[in-house]
Coordinates of C-alpha atoms and ligand atoms in Angstrom, one line a residue:
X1132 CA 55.6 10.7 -15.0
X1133 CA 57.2 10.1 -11.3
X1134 CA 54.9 10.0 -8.2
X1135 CA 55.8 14.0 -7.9
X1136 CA 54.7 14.8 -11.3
X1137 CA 51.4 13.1 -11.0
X1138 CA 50.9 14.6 -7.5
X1139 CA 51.7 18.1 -8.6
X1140 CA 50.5 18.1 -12.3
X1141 CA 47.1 15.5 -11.9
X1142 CA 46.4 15.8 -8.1
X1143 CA 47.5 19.4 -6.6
X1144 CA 44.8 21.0 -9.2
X1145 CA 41.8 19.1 -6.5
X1146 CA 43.5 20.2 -3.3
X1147 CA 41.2 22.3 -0.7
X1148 CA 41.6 24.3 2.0
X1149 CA 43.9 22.9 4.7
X1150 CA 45.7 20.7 1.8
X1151 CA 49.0 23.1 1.6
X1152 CA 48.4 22.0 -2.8
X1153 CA 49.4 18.6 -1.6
X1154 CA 53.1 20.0 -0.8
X1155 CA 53.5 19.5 3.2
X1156 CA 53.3 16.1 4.9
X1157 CA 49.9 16.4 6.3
X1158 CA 46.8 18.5 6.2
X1159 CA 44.4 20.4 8.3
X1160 CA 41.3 20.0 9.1
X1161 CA 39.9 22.8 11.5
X1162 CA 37.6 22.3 14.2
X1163 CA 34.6 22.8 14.1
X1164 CA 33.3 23.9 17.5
X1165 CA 29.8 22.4 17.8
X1166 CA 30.2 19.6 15.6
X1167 CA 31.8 15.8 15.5
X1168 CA 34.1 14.9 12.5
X1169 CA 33.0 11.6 11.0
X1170 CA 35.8 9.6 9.3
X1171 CA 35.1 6.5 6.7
X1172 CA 37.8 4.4 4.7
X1173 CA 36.1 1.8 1.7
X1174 CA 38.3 1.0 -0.9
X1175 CA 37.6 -0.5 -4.5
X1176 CA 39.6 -2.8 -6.5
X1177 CA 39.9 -3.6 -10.8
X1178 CA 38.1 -6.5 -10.9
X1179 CA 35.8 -6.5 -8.1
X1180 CA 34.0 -3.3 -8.0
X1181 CA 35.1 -2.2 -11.2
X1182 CA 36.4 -3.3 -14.6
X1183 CA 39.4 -2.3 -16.5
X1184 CA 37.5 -1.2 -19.3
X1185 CA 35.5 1.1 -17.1
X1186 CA 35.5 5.0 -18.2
X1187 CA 38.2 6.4 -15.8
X1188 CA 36.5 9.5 -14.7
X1189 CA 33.5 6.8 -13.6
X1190 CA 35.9 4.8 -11.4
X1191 CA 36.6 8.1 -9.7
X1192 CA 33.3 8.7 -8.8
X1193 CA 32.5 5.3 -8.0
X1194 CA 35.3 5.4 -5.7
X1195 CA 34.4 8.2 -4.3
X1196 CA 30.7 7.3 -3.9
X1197 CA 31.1 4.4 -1.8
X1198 CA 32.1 6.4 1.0
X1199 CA 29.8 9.3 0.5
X1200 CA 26.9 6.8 1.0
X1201 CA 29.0 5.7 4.7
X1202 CA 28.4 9.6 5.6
X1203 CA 25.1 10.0 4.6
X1204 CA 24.0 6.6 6.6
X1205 CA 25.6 8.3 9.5
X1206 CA 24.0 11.7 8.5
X1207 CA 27.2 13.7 8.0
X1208 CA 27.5 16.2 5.7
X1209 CA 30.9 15.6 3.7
X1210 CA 33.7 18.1 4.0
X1211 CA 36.9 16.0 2.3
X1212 CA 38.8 13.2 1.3
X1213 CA 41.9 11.7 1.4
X1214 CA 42.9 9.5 -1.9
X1215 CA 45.0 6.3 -1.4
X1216 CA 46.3 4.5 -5.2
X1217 CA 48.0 1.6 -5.9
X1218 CA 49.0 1.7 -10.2
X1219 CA 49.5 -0.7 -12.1
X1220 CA 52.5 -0.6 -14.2
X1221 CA 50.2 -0.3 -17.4
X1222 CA 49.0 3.0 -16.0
X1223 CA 49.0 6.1 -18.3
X1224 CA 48.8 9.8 -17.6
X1225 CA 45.6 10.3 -19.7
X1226 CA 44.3 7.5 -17.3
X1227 CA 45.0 9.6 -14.6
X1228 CA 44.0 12.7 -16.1
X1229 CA 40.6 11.4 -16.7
X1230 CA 40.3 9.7 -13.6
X1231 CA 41.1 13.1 -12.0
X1232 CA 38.6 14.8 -14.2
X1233 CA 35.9 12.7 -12.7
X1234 CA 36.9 13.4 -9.3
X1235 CA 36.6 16.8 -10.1
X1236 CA 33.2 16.6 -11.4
X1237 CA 32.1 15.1 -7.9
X1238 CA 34.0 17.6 -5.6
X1239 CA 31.7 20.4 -7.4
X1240 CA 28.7 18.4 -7.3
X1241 CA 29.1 17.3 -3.5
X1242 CA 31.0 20.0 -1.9
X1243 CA 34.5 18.3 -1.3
X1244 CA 38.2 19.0 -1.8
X1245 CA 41.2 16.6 -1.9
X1246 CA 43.2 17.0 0.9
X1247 CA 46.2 14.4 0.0
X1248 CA 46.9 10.8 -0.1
X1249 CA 49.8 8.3 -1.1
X1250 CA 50.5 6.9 -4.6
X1251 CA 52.5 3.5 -5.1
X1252 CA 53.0 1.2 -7.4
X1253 CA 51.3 -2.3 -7.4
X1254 CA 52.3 -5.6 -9.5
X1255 CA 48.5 -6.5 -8.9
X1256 CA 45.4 -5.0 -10.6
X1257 CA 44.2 -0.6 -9.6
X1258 CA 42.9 -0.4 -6.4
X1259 CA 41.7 2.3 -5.1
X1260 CA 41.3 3.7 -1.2
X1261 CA 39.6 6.9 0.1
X1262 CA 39.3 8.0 3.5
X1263 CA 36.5 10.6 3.6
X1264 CA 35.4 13.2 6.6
X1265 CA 32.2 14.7 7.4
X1266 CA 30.9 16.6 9.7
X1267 CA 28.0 16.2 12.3
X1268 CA 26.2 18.3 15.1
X1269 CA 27.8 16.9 18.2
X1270 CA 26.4 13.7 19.2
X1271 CA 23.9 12.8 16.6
X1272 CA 25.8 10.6 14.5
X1273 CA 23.3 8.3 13.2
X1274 CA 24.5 4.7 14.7
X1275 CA 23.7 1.5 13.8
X1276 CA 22.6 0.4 17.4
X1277 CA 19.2 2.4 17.7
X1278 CA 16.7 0.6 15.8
X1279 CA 13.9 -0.5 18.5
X1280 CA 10.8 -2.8 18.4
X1281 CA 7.7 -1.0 16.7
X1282 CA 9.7 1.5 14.4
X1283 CA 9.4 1.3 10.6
X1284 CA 12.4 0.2 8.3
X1285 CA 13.1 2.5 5.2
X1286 CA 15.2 2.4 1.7
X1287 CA 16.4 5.3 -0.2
X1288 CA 16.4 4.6 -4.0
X1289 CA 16.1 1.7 -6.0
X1290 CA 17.4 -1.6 -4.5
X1291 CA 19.3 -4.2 -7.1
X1292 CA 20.0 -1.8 -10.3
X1293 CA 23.6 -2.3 -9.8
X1294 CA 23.7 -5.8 -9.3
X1295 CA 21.6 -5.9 -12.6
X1296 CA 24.1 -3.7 -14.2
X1297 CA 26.7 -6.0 -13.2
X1298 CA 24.7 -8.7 -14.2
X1299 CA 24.6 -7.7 -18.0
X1300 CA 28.6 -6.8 -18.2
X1301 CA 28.8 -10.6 -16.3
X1302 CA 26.8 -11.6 -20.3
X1303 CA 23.7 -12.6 -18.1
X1304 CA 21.1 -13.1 -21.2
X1305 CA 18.8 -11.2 -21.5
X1306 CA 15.7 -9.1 -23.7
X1307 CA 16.4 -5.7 -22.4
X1308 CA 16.4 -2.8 -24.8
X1309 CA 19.1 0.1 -24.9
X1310 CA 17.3 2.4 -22.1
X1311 CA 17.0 -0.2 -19.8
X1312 CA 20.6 -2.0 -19.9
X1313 CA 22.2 1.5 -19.6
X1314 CA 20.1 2.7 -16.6
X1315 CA 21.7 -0.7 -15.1
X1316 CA 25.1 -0.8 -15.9
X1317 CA 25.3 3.5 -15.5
X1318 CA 24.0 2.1 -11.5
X1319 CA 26.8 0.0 -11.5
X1320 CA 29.3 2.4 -12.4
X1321 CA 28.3 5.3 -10.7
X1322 CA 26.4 4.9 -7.4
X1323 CA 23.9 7.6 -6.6
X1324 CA 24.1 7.8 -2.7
X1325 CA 21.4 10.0 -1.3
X1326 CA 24.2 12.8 0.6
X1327 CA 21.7 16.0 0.7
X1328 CA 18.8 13.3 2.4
X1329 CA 21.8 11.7 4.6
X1330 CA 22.9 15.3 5.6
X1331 CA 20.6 17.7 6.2
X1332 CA 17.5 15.2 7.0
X1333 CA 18.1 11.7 8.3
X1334 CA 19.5 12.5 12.1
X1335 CA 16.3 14.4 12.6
X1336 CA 14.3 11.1 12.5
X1337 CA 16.3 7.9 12.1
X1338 CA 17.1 5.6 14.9
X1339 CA 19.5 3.6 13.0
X1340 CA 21.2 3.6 10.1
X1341 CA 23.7 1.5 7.5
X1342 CA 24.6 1.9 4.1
X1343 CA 23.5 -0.5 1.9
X1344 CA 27.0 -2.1 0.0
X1345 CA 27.2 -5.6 0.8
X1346 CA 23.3 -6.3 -0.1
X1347 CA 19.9 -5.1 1.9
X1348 CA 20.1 -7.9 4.0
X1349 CA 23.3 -8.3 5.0
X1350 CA 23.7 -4.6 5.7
X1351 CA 19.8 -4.7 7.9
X1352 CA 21.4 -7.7 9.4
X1353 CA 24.2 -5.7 11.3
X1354 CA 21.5 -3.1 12.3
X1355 CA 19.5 -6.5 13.7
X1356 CA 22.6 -7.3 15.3
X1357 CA 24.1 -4.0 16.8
X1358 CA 20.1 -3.5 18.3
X1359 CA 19.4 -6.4 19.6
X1360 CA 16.3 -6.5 17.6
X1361 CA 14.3 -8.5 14.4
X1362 CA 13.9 -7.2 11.7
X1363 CA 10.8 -8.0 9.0
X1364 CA 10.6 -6.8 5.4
X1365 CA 8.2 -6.7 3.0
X1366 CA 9.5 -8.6 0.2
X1367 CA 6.8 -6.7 -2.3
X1368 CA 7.9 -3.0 -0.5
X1369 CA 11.2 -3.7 -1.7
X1370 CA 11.5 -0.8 -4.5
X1371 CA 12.8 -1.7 -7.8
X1372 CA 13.1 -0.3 -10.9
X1373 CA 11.6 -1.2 -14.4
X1374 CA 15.1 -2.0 -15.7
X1375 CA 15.3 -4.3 -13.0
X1376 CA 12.1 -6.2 -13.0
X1377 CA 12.3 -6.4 -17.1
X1378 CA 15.8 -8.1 -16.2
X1379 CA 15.2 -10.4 -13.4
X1380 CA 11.3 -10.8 -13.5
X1381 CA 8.9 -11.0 -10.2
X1382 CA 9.4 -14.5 -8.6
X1383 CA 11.1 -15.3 -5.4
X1384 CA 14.0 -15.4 -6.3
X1385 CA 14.3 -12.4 -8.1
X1386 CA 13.3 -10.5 -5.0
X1387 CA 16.0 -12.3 -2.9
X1388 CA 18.4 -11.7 -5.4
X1389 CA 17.6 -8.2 -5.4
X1390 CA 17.9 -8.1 -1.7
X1391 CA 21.4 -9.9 -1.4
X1392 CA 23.3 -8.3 -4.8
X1393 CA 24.6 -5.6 -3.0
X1394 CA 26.7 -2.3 -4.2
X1395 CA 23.4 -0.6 -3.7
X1396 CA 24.9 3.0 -2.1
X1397 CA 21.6 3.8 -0.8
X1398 CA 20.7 4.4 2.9
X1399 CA 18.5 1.8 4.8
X1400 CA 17.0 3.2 8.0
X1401 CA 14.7 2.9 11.0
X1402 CA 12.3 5.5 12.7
X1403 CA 9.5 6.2 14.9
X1404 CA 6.2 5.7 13.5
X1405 CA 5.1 8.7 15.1
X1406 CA 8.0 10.2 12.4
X1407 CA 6.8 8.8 9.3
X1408 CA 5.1 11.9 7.9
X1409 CA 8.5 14.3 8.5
X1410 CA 10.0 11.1 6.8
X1411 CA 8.2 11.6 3.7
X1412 CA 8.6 15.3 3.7
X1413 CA 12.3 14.8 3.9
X1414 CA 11.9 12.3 1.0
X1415 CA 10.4 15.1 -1.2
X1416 CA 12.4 18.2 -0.4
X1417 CA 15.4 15.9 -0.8
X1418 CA 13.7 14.8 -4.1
X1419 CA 14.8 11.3 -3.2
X1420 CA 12.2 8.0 -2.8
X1421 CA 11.9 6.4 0.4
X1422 CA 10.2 3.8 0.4
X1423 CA 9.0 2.0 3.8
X1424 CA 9.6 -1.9 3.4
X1425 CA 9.4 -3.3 7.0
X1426 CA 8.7 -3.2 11.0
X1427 CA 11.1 -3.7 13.7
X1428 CA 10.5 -6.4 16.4
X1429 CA 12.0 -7.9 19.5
X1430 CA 13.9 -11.1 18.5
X1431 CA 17.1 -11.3 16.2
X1432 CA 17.9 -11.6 12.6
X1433 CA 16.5 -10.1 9.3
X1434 CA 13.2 -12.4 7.8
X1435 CA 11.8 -11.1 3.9
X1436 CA 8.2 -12.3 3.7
X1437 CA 6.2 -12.3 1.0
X1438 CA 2.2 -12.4 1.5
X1439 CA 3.1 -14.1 5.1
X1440 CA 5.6 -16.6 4.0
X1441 CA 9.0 -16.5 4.6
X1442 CA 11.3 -16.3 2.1
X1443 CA 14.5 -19.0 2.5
X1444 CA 18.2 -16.6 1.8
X1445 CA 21.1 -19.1 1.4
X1446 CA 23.3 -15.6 1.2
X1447 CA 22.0 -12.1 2.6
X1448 CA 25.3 -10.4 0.8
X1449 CA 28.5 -10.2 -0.7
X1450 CA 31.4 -11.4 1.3
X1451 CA 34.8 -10.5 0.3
X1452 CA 36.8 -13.7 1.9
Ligands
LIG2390 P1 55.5 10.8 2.2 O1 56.8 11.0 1.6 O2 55.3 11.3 3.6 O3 54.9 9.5 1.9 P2 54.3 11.6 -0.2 O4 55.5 11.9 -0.9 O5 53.6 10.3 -0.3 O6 54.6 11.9 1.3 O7 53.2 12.7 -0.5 C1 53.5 14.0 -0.7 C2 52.3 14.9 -0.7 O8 51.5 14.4 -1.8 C3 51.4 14.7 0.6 O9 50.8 16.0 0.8 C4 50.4 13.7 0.2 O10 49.2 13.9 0.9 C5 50.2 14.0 -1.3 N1 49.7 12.9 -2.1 C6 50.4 11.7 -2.4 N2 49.7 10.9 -3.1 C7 48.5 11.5 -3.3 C8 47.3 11.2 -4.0 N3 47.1 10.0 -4.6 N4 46.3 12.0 -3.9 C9 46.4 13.2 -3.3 N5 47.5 13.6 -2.6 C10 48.5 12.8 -2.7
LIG2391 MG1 53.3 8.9 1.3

């Protein structure tokens, strides 16, 4: 198949409103009087955020995850995307097709359309790029600047499931049984980002925001740093899974290296005390956990305590270079 064919036969069959099915040069996206269009690129790469022996249709959705969980942190409500690929020359159409299948799947489940991309060729391993678009109610983008001293610091989810997952296709040993493993390595695979909380609650209450990709800290760290503030964490708040704690145990280090694996796609956030209860309501329409893990003070940097001592982090996150 030539770049047309695949556009027209594996891509055009995704395209939304605005997307002319992937046949003009651009797209549309309309105004929306009222509202601010947020715009979020995060690509992902064979090898680094995925394996080649990854399902297809779950490096689609992976893909397209890790910028859902950008528009949630930022409270937008997604709208589209547009789908960047660099193939490999092993790449097959029933690669593609299944790839495109589980693009699908997330467009129902979320709401979204493909509105175009590019497609080349690459001598070096799949990587893929999306640029997704959300919308927000003019001005209340949630920003990563707000947090202030004497709010409360929240988590979405489970923090370190992924890592763990990654950790056990990495032939870490281990004395997990079936259930367990797979609730890991399903984590790594396919992110569950918290959109309905991200859209239709988290503006209402959080003063800042950041999704969490590169690892808890690292990620709280830039809040720290666009705020001008300190942040504390509770290094026994932190909430993780059974899976998890079966893998990686209760000491220390564990909790560190829960707190610094990173590929999380959950939203970490700070509030108001005074909004803690519409917090928690949130949290249960939403059907999602939030758990509070910390308190915001004047000074600069993250600190994880545990039962009032500090906790040393050689590495808050993943760094790419
Ligand atoms: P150009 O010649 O300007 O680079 P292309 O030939 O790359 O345009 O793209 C033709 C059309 O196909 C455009 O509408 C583009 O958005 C769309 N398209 C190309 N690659 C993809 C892709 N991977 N996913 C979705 N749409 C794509
Ligand atoms: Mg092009």
């Amino acid at each position: 198949m030539d770049e047309f064919e695949i556009i027209a036969s594996i891509f055009a069959p995704l395209a939304g409103e605005g997307a002319f099915g992937l046949q003009d040069d651009a797209a549309i996206i309309p105004a929306r009087p009222g509202f601010d269009l947020v715009v979020t690129t995060d690509a992902i790469a064979e090898g680094t955020d995925f394996f080649a022996f990854d399902p297809a249709a779950s490096v689609a959705r992976k893909a397209l995850r890790v910028n859902l969980s950008d528009l949630a942190a930022k409270g937008a409500a997604p709208h589209a995307y547009l789908l960047g690929l660099s193939l490999p020359p092993s790449m097959t159409p029933d690669w593609l097709a299944a790839f495109a299948a589980g693009l699908q799947q997330d467009q129902a489940e979320f709401g979204i359309t493909l509105l175009g991309g590019d497609t080349g060729r690459s001598e070096g391993p799949l990587a893929i790029s999306i640029t997704a678009f959300g919308f927000v109610p003019q001005g209340t983008m949630v920003r990563r600047d707000g947090a202030r001293a004497g709010d409360d610091i929240y988590v979405t989810g489970t923090i370190g499931d992924s890592g763990g997952g990654l950790a056990i296709f990495s032939r870490e040993t281990h004395t997990l049984d079936e259930a367990q493993r797979d609730a890991l390595t399903a984590r790594y695979r396919v992110p569950q980002p918290p959109v309905a909380f991200g859209a239709r609650a988290l503006r209402g209450f959080a003063s800042a925001a950041a999704d969490v990709s590169d690892g808890l800290l690292a990620d709280l760290g830039h809040v720290a740093r666009a705020s001008g503030v300190k942040l504390l964490l509770d290094a026994d708040a932190i909430p993780r899974s059974d899976a998890l704690r079966a893998l990686w145990g209760d000491d220390d280090a564990a909790i560190v290296r829960t707190a610094t694996a990173g590929d999380d796609y959950q939203i970490a956030f700070t509030a108001a005390p005074n909004r803690h209860a519409e917090v928690m309501q949130a949290a249960n329409v939403c059907q999602v956990a939030v758990t509070r893990i910390g308190q915001v003070t004047a000074g600069a940097g993250v600190e994880l305590a545990r039962a009032g001592k500090l906790l040393p982090v050689q590495r808050s996150g993943y760094r790419h270079f």
